[in-house]
PDB file of C-alpha atoms in Angstrom:
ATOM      1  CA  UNK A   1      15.974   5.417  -5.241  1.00 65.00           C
ATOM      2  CA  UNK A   2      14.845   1.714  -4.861  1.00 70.00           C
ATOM      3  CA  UNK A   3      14.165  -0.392  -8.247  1.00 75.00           C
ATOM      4  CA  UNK A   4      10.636  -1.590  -8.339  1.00 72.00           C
ATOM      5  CA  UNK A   5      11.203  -4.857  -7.552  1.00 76.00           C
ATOM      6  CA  UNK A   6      12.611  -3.492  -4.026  1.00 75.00           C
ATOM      7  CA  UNK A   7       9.378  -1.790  -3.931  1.00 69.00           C
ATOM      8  CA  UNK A   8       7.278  -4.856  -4.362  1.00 70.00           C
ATOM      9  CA  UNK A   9       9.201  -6.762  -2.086  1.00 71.00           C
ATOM     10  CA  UNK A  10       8.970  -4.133   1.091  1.00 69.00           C
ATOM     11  CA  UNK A  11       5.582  -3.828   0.740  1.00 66.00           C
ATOM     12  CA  UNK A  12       5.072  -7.834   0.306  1.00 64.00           C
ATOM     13  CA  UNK A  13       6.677  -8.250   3.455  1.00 61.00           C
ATOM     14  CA  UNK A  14       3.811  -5.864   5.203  1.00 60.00           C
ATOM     15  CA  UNK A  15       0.818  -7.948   4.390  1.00 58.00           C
ATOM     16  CA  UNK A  16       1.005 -10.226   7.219  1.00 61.00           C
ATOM     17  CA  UNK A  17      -0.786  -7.684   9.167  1.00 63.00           C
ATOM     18  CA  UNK A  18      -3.856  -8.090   7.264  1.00 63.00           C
ATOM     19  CA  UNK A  19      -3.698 -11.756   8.319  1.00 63.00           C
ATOM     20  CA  UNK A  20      -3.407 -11.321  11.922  1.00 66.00           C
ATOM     21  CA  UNK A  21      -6.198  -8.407  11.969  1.00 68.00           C
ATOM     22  CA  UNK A  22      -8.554 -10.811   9.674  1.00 67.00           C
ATOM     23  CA  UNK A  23      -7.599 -13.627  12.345  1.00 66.00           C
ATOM     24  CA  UNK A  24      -8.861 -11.719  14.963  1.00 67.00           C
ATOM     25  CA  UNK A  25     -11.941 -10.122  13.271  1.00 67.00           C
ATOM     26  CA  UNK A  26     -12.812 -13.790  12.544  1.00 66.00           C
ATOM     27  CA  UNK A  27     -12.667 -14.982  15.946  1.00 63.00           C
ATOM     28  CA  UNK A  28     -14.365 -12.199  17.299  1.00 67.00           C
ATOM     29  CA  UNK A  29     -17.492 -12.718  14.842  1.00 63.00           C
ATOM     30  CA  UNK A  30     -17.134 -16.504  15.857  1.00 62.00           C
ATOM     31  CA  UNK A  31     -17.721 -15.778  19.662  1.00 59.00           C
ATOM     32  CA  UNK A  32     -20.332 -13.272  18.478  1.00 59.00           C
ATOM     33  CA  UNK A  33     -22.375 -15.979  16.438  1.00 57.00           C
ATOM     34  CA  UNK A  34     -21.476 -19.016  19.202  1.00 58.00           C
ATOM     35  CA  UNK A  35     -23.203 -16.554  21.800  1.00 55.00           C
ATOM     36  CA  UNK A  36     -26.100 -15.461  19.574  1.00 55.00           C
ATOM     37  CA  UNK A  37     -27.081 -19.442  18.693  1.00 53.00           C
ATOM     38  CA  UNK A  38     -26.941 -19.777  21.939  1.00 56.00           C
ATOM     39  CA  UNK A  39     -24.005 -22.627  22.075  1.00 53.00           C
ATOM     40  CA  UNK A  40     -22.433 -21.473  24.707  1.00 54.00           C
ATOM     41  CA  UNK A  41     -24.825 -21.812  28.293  1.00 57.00           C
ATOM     42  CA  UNK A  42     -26.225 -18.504  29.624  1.00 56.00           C
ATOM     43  CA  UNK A  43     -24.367 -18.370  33.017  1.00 59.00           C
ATOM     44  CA  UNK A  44     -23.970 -14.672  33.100  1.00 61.00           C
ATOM     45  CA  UNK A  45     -20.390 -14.320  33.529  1.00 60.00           C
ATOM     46  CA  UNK A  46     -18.902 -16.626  31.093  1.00 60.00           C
ATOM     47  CA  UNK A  47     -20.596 -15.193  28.074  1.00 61.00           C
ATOM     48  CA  UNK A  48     -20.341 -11.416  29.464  1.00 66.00           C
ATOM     49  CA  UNK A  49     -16.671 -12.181  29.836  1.00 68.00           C
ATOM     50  CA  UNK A  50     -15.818 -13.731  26.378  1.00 65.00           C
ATOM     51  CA  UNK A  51     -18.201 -10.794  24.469  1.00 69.00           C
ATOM     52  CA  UNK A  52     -15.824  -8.411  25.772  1.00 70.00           C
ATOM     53  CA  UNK A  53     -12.846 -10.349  25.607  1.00 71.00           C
ATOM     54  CA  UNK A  54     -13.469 -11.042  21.345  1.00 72.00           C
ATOM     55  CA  UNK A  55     -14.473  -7.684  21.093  1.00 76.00           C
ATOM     56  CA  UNK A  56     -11.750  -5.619  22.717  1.00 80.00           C
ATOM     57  CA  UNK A  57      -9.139  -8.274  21.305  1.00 80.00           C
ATOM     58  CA  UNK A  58      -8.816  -7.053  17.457  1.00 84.00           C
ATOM     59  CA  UNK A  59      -7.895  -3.989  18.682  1.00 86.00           C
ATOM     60  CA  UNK A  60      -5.348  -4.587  21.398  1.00 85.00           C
ATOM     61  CA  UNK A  61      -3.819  -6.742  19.289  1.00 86.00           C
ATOM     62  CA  UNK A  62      -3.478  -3.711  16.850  1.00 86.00           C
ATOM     63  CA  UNK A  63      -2.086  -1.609  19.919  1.00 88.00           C
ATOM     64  CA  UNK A  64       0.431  -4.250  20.601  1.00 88.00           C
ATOM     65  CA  UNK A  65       1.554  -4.893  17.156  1.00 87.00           C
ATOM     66  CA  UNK A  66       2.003  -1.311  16.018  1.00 88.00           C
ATOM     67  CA  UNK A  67       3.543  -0.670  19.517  1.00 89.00           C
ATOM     68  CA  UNK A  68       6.460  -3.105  19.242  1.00 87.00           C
ATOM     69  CA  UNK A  69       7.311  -1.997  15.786  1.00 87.00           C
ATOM     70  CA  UNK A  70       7.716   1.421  17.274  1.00 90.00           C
ATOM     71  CA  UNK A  71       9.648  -0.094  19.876  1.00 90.00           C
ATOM     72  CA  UNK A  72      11.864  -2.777  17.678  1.00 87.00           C
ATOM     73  CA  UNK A  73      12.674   0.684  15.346  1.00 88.00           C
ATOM     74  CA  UNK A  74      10.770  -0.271  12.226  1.00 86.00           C
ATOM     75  CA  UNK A  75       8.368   2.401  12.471  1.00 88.00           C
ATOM     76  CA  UNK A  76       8.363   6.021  13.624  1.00 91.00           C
ATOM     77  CA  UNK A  77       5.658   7.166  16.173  1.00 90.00           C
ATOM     78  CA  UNK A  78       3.440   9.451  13.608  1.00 92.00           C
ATOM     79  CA  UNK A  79       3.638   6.210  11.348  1.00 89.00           C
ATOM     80  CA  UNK A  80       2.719   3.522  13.632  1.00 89.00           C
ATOM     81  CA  UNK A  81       0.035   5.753  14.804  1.00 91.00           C
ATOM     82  CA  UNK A  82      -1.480   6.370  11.462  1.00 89.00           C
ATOM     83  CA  UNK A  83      -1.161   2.687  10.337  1.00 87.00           C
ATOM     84  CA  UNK A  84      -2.921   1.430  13.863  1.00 89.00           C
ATOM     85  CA  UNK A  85      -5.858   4.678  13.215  1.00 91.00           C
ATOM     86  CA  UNK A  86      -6.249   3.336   9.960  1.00 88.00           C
ATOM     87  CA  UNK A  87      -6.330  -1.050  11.434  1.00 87.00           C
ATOM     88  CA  UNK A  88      -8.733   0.285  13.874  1.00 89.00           C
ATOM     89  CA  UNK A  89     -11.095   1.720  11.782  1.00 89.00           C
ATOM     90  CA  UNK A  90     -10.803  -1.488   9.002  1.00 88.00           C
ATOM     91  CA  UNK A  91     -11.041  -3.836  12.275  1.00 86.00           C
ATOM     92  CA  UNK A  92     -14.359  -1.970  13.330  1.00 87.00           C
ATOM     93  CA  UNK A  93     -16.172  -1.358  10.056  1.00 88.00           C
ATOM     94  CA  UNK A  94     -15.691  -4.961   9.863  1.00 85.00           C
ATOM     95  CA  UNK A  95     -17.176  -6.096  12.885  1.00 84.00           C
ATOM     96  CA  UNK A  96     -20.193  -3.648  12.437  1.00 86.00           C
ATOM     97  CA  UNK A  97     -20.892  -5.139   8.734  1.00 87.00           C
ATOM     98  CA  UNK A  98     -20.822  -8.377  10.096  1.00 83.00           C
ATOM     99  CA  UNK A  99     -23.047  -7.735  12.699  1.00 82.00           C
ATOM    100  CA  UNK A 100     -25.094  -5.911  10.595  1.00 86.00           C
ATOM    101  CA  UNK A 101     -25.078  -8.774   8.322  1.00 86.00           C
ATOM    102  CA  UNK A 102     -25.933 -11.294  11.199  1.00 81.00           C
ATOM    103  CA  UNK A 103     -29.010  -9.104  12.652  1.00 80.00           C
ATOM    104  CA  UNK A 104     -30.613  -8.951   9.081  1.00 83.00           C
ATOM    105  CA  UNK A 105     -31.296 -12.415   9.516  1.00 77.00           C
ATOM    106  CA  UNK A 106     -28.889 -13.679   6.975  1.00 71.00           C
ATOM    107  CA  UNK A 107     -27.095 -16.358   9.169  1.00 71.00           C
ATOM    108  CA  UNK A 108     -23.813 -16.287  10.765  1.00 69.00           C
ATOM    109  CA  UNK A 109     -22.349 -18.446   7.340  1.00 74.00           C
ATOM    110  CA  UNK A 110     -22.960 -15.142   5.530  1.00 81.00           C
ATOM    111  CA  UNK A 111     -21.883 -12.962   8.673  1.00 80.00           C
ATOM    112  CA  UNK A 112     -18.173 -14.467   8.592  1.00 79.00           C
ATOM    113  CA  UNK A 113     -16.967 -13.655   4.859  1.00 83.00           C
ATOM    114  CA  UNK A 114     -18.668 -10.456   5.153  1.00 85.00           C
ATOM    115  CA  UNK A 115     -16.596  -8.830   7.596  1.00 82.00           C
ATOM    116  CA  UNK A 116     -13.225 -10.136   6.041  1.00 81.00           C
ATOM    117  CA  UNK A 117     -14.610  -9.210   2.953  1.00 86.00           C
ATOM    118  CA  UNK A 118     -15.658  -5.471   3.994  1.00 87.00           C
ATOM    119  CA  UNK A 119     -11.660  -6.024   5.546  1.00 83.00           C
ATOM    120  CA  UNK A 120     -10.193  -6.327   2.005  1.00 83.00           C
ATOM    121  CA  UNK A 121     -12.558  -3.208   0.172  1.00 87.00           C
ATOM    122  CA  UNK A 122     -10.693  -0.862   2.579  1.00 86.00           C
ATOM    123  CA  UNK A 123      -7.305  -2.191   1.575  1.00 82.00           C
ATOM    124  CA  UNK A 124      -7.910  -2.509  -1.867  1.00 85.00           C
ATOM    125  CA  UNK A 125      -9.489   1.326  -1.681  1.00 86.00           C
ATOM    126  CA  UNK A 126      -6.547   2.549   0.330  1.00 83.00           C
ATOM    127  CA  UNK A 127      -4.261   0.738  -1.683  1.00 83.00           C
ATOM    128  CA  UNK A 128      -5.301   1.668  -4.858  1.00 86.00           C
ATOM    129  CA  UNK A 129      -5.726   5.414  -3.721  1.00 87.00           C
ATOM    130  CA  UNK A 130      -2.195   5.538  -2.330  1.00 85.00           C
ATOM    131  CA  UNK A 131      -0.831   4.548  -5.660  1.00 88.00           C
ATOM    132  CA  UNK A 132      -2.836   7.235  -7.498  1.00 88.00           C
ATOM    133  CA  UNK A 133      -1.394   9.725  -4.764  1.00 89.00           C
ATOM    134  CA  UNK A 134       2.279   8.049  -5.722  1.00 90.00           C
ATOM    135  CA  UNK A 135       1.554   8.166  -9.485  1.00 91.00           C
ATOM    136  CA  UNK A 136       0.621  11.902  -9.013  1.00 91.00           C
ATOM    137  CA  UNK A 137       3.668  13.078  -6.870  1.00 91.00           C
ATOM    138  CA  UNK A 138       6.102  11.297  -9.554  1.00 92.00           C
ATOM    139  CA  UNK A 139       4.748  13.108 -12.507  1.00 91.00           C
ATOM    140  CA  UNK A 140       4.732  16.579 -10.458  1.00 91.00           C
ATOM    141  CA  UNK A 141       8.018  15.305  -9.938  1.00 90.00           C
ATOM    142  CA  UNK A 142       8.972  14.827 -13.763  1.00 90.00           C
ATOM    143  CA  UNK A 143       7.580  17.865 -14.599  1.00 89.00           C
ATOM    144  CA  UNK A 144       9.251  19.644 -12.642  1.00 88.00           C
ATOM    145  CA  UNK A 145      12.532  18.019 -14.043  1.00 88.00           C
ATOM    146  CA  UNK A 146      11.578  19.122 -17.585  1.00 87.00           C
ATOM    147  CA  UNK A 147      10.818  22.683 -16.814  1.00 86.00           C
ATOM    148  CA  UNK A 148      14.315  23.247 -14.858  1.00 85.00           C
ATOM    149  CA  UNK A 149      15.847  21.458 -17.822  1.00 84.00           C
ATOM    150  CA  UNK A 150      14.248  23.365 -20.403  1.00 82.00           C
ATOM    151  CA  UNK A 151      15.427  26.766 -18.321  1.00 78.00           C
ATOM    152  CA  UNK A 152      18.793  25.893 -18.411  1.00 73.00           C
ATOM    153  CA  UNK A 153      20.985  27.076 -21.450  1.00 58.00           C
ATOM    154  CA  UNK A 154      23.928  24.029 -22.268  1.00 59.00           C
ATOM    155  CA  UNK A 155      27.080  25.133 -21.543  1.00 54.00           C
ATOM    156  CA  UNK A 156      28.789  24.464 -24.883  1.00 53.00           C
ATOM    157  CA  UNK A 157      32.294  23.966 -23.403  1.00 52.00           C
ATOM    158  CA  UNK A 158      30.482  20.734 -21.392  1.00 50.00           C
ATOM    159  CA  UNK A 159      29.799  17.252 -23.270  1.00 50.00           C
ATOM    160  CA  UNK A 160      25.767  16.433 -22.323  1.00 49.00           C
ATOM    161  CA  UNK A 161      25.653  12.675 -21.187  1.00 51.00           C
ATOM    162  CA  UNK A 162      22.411  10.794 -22.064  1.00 48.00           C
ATOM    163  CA  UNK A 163      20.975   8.445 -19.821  1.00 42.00           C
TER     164      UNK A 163
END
């Protein structure tokens, strides 16, 4: 079984993904407001083209991230899966705060920060609810160590060795 500092390292290693899925959130919301103000010039195509574009691009880049890792070996199929699900649903809650947050009037300075920060309630939530579930399975675990220990008679002929 891996020390805890193993733990903490592994799962160190997997935050970049919340990076790359803020990235893209951001850049969506950025076209989003850009067309809104009006910045860019209402030529039909151009701004048709670059809505879809920013909002189709969070989650393709999602799809192709999860898909590699499937493909490199670092993930099984039912995992990247789940984990993509799970990006998806962050990535979109996101978008539709910040959108919210921009069509109540507040500005697109307010929009921004409330997407990524919608972005990082989910993975504290998640986070903090798959350590509970972790917690939980490790004391079932101990407990079920004590009661096979406490059914077992010593064998007097053996010498018990403490940990």
């Amino acid at each position: 079984m891996p020390s805890f500092k193993e733990l903490v390292q592994r799962y160190k290693k997997r935050r970049h993904d919340t990076v790359v899925d803020a990235v893209t959130t951001g850049l969506s919301m950025a076209d989003n407001v850009t067309v809104d103000m009006g910045l860019l010039e209402d030529t039909g195509v151009l701004s048709d083209t670059l809505e879809t574009v920013s909002n189709v691009l969070p989650f393709s880049v999602i799809a192709v991230d999860e898909s590699f890792r499937v493909l490199m070996g670092k993930k099984t199929g039912v995992a990247a899966t789940s984990d993509a699900a799970f990006r998806m649903i962050k990535t979109g809650a996101a978008m539709g705060v910040g959108a919210a947050v921009a069509a109540a009037g507040a500005g697109a300075v307010v929009a921004l920060p409330a997407a990524v920060g919608s972005r990082l309630l989910l993975d504290r939530y998640r986070g903090k609810a798959l350590t509970g579930h972790r917690v939980h399975l490790r004391t079932q675990r101990l407990r079920a160590l004590r009661a096979a220990k406490a059914g077992r008679q010593p064998d007097p002929d053996v010498a018990l060795i403490e940990d």
